[in-house]
Tab-separated table of C-alpha atoms in Angstrom:
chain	number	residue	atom	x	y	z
A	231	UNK	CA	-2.873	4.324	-24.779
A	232	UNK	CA	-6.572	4.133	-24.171
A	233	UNK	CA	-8.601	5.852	-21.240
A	234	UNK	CA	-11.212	3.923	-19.464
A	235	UNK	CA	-13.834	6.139	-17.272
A	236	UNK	CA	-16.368	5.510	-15.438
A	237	UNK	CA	-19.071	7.134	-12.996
A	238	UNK	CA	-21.633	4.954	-11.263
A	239	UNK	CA	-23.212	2.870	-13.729
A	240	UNK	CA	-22.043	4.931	-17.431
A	241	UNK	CA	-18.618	3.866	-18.345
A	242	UNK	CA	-16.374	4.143	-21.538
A	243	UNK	CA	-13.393	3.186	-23.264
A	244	UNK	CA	-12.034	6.039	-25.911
A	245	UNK	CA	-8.913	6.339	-27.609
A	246	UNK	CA	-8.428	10.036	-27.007
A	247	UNK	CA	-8.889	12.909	-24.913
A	248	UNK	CA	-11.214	14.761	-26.480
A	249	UNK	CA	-13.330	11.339	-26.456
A	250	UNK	CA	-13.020	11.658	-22.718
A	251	UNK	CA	-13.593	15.515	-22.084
A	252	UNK	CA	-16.583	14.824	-24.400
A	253	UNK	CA	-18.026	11.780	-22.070
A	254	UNK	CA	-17.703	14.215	-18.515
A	255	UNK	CA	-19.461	16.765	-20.356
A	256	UNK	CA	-22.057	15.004	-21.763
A	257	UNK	CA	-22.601	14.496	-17.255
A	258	UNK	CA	-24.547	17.293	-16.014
A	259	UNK	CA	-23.385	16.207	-12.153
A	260	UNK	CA	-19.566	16.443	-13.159
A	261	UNK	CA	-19.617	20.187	-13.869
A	262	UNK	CA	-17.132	20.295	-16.364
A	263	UNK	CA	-14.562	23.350	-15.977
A	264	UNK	CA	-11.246	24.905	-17.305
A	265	UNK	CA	-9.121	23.576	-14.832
A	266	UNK	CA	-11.102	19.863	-14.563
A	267	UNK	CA	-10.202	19.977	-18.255
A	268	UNK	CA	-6.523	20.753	-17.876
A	269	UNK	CA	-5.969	18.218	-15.094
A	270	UNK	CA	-7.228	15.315	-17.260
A	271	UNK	CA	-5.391	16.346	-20.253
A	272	UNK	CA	-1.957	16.350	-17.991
A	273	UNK	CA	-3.000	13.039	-16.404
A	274	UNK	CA	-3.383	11.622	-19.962
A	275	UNK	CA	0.014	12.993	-21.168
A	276	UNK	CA	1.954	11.830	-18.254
A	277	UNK	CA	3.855	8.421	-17.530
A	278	UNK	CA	1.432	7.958	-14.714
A	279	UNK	CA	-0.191	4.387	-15.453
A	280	UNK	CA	-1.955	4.662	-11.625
A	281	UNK	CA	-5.881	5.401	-11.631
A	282	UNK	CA	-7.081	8.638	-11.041
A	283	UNK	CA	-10.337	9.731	-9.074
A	284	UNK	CA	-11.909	12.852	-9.418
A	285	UNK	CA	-14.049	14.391	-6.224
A	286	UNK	CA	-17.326	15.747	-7.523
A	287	UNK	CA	-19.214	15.605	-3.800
A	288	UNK	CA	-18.414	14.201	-0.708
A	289	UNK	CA	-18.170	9.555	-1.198
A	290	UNK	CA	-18.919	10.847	-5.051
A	291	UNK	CA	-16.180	10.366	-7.723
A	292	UNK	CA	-15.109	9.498	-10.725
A	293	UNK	CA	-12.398	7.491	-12.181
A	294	UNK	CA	-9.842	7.755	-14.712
A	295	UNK	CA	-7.590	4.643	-15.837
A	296	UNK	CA	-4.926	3.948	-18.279
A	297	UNK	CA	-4.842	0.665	-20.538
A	298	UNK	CA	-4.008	-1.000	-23.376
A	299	UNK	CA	-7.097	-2.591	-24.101
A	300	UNK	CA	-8.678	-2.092	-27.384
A	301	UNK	CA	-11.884	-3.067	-26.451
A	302	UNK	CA	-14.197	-2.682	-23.570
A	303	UNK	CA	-14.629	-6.623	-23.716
A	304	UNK	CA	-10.525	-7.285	-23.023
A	305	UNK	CA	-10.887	-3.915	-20.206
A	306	UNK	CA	-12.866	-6.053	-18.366
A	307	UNK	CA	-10.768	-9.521	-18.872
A	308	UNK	CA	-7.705	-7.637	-18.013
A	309	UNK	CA	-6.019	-8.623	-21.205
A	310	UNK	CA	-4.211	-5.560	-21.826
A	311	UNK	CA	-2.946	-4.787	-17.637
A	312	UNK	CA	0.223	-2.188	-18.637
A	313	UNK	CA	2.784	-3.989	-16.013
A	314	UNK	CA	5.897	-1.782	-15.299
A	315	UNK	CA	9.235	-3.737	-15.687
A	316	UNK	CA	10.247	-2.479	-12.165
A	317	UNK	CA	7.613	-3.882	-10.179
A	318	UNK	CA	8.617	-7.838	-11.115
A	319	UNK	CA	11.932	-7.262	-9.333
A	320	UNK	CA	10.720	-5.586	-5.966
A	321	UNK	CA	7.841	-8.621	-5.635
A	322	UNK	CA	7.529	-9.388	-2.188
A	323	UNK	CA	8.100	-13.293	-2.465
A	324	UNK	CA	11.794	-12.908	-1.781
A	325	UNK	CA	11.385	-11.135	1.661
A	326	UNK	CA	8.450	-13.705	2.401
A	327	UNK	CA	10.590	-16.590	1.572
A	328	UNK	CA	13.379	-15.130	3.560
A	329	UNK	CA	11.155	-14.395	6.695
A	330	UNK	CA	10.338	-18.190	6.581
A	331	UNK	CA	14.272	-19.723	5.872
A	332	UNK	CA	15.405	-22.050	8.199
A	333	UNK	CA	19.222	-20.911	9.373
A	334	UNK	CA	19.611	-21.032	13.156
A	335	UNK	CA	22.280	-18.552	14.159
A	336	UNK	CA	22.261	-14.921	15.879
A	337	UNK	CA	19.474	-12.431	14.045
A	338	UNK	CA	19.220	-8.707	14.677
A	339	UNK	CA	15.875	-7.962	14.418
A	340	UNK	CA	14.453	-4.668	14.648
A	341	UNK	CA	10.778	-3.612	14.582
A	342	UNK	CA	8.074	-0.246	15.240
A	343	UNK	CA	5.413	-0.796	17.209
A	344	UNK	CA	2.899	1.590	18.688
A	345	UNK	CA	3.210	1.041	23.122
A	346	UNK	CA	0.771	2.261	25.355
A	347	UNK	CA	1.804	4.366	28.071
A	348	UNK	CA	0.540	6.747	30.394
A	349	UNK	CA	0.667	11.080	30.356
A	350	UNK	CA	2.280	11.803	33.851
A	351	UNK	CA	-0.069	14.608	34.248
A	352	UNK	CA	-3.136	13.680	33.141
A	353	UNK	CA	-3.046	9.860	33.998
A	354	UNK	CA	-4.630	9.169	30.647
A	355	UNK	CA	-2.788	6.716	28.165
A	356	UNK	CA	-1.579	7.213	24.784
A	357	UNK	CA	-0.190	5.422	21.987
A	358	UNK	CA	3.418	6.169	21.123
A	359	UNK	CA	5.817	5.200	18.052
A	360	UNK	CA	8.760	3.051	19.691
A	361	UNK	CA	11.359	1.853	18.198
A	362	UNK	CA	13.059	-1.820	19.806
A	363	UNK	CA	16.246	-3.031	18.153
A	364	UNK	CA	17.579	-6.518	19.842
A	365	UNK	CA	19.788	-9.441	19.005
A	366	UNK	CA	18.908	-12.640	19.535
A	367	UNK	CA	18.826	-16.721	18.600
A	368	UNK	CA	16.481	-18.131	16.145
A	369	UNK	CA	15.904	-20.502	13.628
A	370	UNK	CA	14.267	-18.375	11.052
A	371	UNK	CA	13.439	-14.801	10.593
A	372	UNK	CA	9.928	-15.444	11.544
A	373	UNK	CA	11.014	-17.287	14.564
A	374	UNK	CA	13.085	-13.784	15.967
A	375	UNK	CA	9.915	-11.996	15.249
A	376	UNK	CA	8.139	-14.004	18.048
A	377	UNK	CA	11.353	-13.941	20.033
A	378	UNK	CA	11.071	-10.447	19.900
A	379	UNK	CA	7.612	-9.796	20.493
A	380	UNK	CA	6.917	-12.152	23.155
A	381	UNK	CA	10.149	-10.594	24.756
A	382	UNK	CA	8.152	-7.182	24.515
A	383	UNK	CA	4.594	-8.336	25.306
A	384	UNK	CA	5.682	-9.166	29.049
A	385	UNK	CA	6.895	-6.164	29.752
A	386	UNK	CA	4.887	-3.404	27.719
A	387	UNK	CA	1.171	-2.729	28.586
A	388	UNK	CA	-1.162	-5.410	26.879
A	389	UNK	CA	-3.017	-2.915	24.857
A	390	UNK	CA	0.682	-2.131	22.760
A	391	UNK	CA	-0.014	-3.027	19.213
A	392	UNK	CA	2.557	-4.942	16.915
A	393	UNK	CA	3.123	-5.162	13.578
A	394	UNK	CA	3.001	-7.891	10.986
A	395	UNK	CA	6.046	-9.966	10.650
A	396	UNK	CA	5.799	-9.477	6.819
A	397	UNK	CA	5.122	-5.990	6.980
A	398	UNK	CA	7.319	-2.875	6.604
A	399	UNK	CA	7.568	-2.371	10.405
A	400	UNK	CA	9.922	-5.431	11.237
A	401	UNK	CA	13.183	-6.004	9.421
A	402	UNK	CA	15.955	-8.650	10.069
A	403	UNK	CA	19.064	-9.210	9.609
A	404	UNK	CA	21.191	-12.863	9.672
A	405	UNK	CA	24.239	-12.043	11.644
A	406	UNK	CA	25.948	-15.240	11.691
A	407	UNK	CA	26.276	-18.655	13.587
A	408	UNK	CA	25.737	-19.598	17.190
A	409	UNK	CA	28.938	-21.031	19.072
């Protein structure tokens, strides 16, 4: 496993640690230390594959990256991308091509959105999680998403704000056909 690092314009690709302890000290900015030292050592032994930014002043970092690229030339071509054999099960296409699957019947559709209402005793208004769970008749999953939120947007204050159909805040469920 190879390290790629880079800060503003210098970047590098080594092969070990010590290549990469080197680079940061060889940056009089970075002010390597102990504990800097330690914490990119552990990243680089872990099973972490995510990036990894380093603070050295406030909107001033940085990064650390794991890859499989031997060169910097197949870095940048993303040649070498590690992929995790998890991730290709949980894509999102299923749920996307769900959301869009014709199949009129009875949904239950529940979704969090964030409703505007108003402090008693100050008068002011605030935003405030709710939580709306309803069942209703649709052709699609999509289709009891706008059910459901044109349902809600004539009776909560217009300023409410609703989530994305696709996002984690709405979730359906078919229940079954419509006598």
């Amino acid at each position: 496993m190879n390290l790629y690092l880079r800060y503003f314009d210098s970047e590098i690709l080594v092969s070990h640690v010590d290549d990469a302890i080197a680079f940061l000290a060889g940056i009089e900015e970075i002010g390597m230390n102990p504990a800097l030292e330690k914490d990119i050592r552990d990243y680089a032994a872990s099973d972490v594959f995510y990036p990894k930014r380093y603070k050295i002043r406030p909107r001033i970092y940085f990064i650390i990256i794991k890859t499989e690229a031997a060169t910097m030339q197949d870095f940048k071509e993303k040649k070498a991308v590690h992929t995790n054999p998890g991730a290709a099960e949980k894509s999102a296409a299923p749920a996307l091509v769900r959301l869009n699957e014709e199949r009129f019947g009875w949904y239950e559709g529940t979704i969090d959105f964030k409703r505007v209402q108003m402090v008693p005793g100050t008068g002011k208004f605030q935003y405030r999680d709710t939580h709306f769970v309803a069942c209703c008749k649709a052709y699609s999953g999509l289709d009891c998403y706008n059910r459901i939120v044109d349902h809600l947007s004539a009776r909560v204050d217009a300023r409410s704000q609703f989530p994305s159909a696709k996002g984690k805040n709405f979730k359906f469920r078919y229940l079954g056909q419509c006598k």
